[in-house]
Coordinates of C-alpha atoms in Angstrom, one line a residue:
X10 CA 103.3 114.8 90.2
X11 CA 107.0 113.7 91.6
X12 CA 108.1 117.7 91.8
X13 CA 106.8 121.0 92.7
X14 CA 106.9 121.9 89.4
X15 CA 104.7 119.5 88.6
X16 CA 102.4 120.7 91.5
X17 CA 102.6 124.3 90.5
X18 CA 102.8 125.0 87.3
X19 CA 103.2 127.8 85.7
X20 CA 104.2 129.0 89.3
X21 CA 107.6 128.6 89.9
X22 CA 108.7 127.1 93.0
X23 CA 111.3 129.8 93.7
X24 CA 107.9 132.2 92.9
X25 CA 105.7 130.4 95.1
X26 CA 108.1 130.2 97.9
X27 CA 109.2 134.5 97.8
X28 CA 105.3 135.5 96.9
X29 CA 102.9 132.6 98.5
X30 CA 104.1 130.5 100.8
X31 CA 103.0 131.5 104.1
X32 CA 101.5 135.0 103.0
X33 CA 98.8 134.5 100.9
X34 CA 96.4 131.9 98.5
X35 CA 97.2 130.7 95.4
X36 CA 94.5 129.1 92.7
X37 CA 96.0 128.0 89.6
X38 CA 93.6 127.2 86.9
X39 CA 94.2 123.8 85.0
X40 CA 96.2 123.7 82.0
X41 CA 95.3 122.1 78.7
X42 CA 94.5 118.5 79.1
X43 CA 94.1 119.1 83.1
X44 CA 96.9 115.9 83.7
X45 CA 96.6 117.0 87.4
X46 CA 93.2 115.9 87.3
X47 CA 94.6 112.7 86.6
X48 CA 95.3 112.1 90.6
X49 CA 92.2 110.1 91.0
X50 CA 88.8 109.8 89.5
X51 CA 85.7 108.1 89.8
X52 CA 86.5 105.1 89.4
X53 CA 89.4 104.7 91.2
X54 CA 88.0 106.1 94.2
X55 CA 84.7 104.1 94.3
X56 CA 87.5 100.8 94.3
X57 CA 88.7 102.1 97.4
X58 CA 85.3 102.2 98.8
X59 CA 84.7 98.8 97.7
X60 CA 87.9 97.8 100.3
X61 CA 85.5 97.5 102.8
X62 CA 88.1 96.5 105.2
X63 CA 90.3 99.4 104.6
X64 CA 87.8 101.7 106.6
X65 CA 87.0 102.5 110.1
X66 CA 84.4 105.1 111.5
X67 CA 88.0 107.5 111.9
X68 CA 88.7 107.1 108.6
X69 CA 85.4 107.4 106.2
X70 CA 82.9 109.6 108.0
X71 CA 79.9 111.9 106.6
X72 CA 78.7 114.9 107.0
X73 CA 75.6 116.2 106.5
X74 CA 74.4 120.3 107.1
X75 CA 77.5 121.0 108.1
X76 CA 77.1 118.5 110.7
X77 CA 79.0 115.1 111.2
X78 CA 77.1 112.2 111.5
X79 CA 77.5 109.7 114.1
X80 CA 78.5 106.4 113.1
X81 CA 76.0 104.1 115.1
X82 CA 74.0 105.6 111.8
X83 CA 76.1 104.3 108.8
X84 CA 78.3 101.3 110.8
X85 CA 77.4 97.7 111.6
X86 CA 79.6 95.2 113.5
X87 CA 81.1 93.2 111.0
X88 CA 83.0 89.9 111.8
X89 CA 86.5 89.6 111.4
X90 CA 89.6 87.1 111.6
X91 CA 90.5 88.8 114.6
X92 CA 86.8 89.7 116.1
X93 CA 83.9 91.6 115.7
X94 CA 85.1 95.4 114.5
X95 CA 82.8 98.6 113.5
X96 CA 83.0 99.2 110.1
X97 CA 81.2 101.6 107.4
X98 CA 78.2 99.7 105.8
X99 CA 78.1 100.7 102.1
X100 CA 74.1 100.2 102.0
X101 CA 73.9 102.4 104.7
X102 CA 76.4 104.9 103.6
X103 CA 74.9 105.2 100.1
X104 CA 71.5 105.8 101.5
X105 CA 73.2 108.8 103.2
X106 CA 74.9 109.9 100.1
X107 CA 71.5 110.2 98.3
X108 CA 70.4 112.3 100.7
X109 CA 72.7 114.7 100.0
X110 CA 75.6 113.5 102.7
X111 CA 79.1 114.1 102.0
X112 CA 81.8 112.0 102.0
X113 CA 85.6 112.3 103.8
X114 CA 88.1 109.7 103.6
X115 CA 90.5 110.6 105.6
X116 CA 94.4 109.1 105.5
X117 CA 94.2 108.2 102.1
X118 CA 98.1 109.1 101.3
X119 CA 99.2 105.7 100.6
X120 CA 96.1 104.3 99.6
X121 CA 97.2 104.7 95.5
X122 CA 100.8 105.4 94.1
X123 CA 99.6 108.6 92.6
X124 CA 98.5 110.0 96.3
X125 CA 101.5 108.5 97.5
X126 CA 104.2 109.7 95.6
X127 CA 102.6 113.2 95.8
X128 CA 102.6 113.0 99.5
X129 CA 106.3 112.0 99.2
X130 CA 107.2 115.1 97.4
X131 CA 105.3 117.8 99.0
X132 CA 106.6 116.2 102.7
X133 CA 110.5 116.3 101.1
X134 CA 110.0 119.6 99.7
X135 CA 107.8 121.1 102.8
X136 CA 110.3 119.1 105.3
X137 CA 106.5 118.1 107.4
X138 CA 104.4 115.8 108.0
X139 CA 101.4 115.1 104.9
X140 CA 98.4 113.8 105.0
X141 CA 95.6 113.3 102.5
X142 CA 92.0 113.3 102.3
X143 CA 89.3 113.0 99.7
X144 CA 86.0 114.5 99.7
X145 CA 83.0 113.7 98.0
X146 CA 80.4 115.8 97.8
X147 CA 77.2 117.4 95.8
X148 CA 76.1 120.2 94.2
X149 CA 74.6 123.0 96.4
X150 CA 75.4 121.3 99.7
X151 CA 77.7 122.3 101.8
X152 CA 79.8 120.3 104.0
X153 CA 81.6 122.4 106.4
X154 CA 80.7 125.5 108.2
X155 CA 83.7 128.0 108.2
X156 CA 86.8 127.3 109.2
X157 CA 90.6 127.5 109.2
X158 CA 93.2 124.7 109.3
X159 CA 95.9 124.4 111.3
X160 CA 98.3 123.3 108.6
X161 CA 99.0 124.5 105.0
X162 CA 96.5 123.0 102.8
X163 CA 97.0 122.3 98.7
X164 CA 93.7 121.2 97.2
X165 CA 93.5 119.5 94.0
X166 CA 90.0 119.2 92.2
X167 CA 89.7 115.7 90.4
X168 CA 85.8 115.5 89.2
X169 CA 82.9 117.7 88.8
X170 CA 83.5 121.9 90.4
X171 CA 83.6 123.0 93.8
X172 CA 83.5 127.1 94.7
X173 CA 85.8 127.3 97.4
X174 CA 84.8 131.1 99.6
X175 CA 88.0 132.7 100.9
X176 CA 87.8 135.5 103.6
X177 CA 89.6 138.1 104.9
X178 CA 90.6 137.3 108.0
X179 CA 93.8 135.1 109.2
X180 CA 94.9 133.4 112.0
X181 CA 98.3 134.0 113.3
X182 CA 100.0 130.9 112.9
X183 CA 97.3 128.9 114.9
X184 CA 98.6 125.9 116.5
X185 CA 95.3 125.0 118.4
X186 CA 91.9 126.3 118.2
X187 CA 91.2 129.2 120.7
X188 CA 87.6 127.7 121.8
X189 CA 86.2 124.0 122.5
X190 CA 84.9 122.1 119.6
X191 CA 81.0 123.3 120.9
X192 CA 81.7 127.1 120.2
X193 CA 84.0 126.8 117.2
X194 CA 81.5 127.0 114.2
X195 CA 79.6 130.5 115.6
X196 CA 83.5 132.1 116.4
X197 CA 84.2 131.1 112.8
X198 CA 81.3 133.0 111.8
X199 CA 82.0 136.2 114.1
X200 CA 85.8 136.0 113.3
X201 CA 85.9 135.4 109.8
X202 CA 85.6 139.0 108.3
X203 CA 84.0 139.1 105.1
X204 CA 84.4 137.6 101.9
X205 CA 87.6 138.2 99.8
X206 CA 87.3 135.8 97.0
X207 CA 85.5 133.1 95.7
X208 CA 87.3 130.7 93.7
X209 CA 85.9 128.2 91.1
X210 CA 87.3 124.6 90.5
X211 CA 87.2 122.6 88.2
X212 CA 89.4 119.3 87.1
X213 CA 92.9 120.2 87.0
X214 CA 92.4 122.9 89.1
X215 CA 95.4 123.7 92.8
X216 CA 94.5 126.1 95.7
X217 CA 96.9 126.6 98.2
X218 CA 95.8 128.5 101.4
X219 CA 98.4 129.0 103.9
X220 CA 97.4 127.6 107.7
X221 CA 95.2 129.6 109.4
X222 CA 93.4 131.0 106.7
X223 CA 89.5 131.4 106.4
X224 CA 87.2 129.7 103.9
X225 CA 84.5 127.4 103.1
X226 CA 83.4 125.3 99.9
X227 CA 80.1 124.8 98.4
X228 CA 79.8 121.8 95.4
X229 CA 78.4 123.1 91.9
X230 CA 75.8 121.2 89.9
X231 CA 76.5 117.4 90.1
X232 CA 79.1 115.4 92.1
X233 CA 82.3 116.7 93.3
X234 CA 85.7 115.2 93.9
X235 CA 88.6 116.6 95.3
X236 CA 91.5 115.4 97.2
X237 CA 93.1 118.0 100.0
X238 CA 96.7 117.3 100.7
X239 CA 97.4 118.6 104.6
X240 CA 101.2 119.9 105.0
X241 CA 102.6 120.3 108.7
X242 CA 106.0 121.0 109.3
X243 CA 107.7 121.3 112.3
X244 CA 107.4 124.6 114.4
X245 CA 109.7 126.5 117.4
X246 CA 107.5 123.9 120.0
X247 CA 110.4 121.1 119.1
X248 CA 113.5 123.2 120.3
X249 CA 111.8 122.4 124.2
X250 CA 111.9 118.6 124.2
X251 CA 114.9 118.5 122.1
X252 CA 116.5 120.9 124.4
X253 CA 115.9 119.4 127.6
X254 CA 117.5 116.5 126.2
X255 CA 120.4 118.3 125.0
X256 CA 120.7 120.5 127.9
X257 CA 120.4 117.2 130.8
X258 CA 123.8 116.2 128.9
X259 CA 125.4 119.5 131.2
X260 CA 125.7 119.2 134.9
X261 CA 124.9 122.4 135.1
X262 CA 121.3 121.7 134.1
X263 CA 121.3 119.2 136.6
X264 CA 122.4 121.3 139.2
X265 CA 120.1 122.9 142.2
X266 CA 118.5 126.1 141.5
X267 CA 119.5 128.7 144.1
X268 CA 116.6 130.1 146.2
X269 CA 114.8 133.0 145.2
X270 CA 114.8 134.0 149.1
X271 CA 118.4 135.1 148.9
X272 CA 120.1 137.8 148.3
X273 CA 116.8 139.5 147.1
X274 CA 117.0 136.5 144.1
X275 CA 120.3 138.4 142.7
X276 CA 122.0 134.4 142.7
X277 CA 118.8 133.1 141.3
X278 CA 118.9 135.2 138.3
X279 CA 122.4 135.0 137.6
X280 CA 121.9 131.4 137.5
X281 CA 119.0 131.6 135.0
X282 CA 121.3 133.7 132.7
X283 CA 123.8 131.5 132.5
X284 CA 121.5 129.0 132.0
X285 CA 119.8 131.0 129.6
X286 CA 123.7 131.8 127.3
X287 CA 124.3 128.1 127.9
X288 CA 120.8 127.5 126.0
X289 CA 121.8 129.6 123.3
X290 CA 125.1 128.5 122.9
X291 CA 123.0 125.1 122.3
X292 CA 120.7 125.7 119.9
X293 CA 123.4 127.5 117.5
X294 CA 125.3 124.2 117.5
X295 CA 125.6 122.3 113.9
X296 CA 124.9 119.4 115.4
X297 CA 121.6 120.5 116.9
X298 CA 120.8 121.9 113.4
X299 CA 121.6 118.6 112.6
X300 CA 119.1 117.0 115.2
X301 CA 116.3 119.3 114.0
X302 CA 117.0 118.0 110.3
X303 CA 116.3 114.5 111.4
X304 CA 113.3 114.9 113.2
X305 CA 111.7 116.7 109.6
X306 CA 113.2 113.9 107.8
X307 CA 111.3 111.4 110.3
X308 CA 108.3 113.5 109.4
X309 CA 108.4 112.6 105.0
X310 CA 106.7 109.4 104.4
X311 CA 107.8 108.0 101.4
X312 CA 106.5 105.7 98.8
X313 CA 106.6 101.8 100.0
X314 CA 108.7 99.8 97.3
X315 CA 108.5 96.1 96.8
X316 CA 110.1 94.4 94.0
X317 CA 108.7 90.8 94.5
X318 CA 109.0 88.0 93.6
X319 CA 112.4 88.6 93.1
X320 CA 114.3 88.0 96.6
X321 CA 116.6 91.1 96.7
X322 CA 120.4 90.2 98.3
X323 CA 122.3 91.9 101.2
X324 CA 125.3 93.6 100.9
X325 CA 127.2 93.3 104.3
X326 CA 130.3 95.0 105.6
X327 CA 132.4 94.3 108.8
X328 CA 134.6 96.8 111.0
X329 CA 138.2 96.1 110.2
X330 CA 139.4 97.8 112.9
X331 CA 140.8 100.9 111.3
X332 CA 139.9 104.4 112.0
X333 CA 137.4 105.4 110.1
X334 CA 136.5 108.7 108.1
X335 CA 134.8 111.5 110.0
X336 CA 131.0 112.1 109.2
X337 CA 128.4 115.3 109.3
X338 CA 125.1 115.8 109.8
X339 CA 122.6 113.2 109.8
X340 CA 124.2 110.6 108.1
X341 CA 126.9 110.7 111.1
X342 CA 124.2 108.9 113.3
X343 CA 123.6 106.2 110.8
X344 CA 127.4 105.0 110.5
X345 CA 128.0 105.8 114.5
X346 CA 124.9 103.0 114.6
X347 CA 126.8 100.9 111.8
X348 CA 130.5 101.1 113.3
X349 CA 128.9 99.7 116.7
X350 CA 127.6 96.4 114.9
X351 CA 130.0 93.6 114.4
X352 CA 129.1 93.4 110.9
X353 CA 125.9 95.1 109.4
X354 CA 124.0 95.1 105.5
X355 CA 123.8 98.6 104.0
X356 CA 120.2 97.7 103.3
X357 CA 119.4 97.2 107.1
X358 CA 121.5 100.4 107.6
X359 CA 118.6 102.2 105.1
X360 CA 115.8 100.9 106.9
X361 CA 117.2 101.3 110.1
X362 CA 117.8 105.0 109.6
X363 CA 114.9 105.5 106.9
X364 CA 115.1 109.4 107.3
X365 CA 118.7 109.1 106.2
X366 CA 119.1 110.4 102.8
X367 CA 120.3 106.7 101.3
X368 CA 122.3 107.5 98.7
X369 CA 124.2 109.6 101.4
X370 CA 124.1 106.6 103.3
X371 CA 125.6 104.5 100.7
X372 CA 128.3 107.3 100.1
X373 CA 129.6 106.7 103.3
X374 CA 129.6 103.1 103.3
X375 CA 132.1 103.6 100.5
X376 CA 134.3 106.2 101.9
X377 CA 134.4 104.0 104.7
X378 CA 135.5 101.1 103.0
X379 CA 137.9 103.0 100.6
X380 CA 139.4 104.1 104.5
X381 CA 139.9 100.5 104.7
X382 CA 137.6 101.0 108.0
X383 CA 135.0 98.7 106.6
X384 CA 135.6 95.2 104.5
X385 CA 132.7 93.7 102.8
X386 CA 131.7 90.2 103.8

């Protein structure tokens, strides 16, 4: 799947986006030959398993009644290069598993370059931060109480079918959960509203549920599979910290406040206004549009790419001395980096500024050297 299309369809990105995104679930059924289905199977998942040093009680846990289990129960001390570390003991965890346990590997987004290139592409198109898990489970067990996320979710069922229960209720835009981690599963349960849909998947099959959004799933007959792709872009909570650091830049932010015991606190509160205007005035800048599009970039993880055994060359470039080209929007920081080196490799410039588009990066090597502001060494 390298594009929403791929993701979605029939559904339309333009569709998705103006009807779904945000508002409302969306399952759509598999299409002949179910290629989504293809993401990972049996096979390939149960090889992952078998990279016993790949997991850690964080990232492969069970769950059984709805309840977690600790991991003194399915862990051992193994030895190590580096020292004795806790891992997940497949005896022990298969025991648990024929019991009726299910399994979550969490973190799995770059564990296969199917999950990874799909990660790459819902991050680029979502501009956030995606992460993926896989869960195994079995028929007529259910893993997790109700509950809602705190990020969009995109489910894709790989093996076997899983009846996913949607309810009524919504969140509103949760960022956090309103109660401790003791209390959450019985306010789910008083909270939840009652049951809007139940949804039926089988190989092939997507559900999107927009964050916040109540449900529960419950395996059919047999084993399930299904890998749950976690999307979470940024939100309003940035614009503080990368205000403040904008705003220090002013003296004016710098500057005493006046005291709210004069002048009946008239001086204090025409110095938040201005403060206040000065903030605006900020955050309507290009250039802190600019800022904000970085730190989203920073957020898409994209696919590692090795091309050994073949030892790739640099291409480097040296400042001539001439004035060079003027530069927008992210890309600006990248060649401000490069035209403060003596002499730099565009590759290094790429992996230096990774959330830099690269082909934009490249396009302005050669403006710049068409300038006659950078020679090539």
């Amino acid at each position: 799947m390298r594009s929403l299309e791929d993701l979605l369809q029939p559904i339309t990105p333009d569709q998705f986006r103006g009807e779904y995104q945000g508002r409302k679930p969306l399952h759509i059924p598999a299409g002949e030959g179910a290629p989504k289905a293809a993401l990972l199977d049996w096979a390939t998942f149960n090889g992952l398993l078998g990279q016993t040093a790949l997991w850690t009680p964080e990232t492969l846990k069970l769950v059984l009644n709805t309840r977690p289990v600790a991991p003194e129960f399915y862990c051992e001390l193994a030895d190590t290069q580096t020292g004795k570390r806790l891992r997940p003991s497949p005896a022990k965890v298969n025991v648990f598993l024929s019991t009726g346990a299910s399994l979550v590997a969490n973190d799995v987004q770059t564990l296969t370059p199917a999950l990874a290139e799909t990660s790459a592409m819902l991050g680029q198109a979502f501009a956030g931060l995606v992460g993926a898990n896989v869960y195994c489970s079995f028929g007529g067990v259910r893993a997790f109480a109700t509950h809602f996320d705190l990020h969009e979710v995109f489910a894709i069922q790989v093996e076997g079918e899983k009846t996913w229960r949607l309810y009524e209720n919504r969140a509103d835009d949760p960022v956090e959960f309103p109660v401790g981690d003791d209390q959450l599963v019985g306010w789910f349960e008083r909270t939840r509203g009652r049951t809007m849909q139940d949804v039926r998947m089988r190989p092939g099959d997507v559900l999107y549920l927009p964050r916040g959004w109540y449900h529960d799933a419950l395996a059919e007959p047999g084993a399930s599979l299904h890998v749950t792709f976690s999307v979470t872009p940024l939100y309003g909570r940035i614009l503080f910290s990368l205000l403040e650091k904008a705003a220090l830049q002013d003296p004016a932010f710098r500057a005493w406040l006046p005291s709210a015991s004069l002048d009946d606190g008239k001086a204090l509160q025409a110095h938040l206004a201005r403060l206040g205007r000065k903030l605006a005035d900020l955050a309507a800048h290009p250039q802190f549009r600019d800022e904000i599009a970085m730190a989203q970039q920073k957020l898409v993880q994209r696919p590692a790419e090795y091309g050994l055994p073949v030892r790739a060359a640099l291409t480097g470039y040296r400042r001539t001395g001439l004035a060079s080209p003027a530069f927008s929007g992210p890309v600006a920081v990248a060649m401000d980096w490069a035209f403060g080196q003596p002499d730099f490799a565009v590759e290094d410039l790429c992996a230096q500024f990774d959330f830099v588009d690269p082909d934009a990066i490249r396009a302005a090597v050669e403006r710049a050297l068409t300038a006659g502001a950078l020679a090539r060494v």
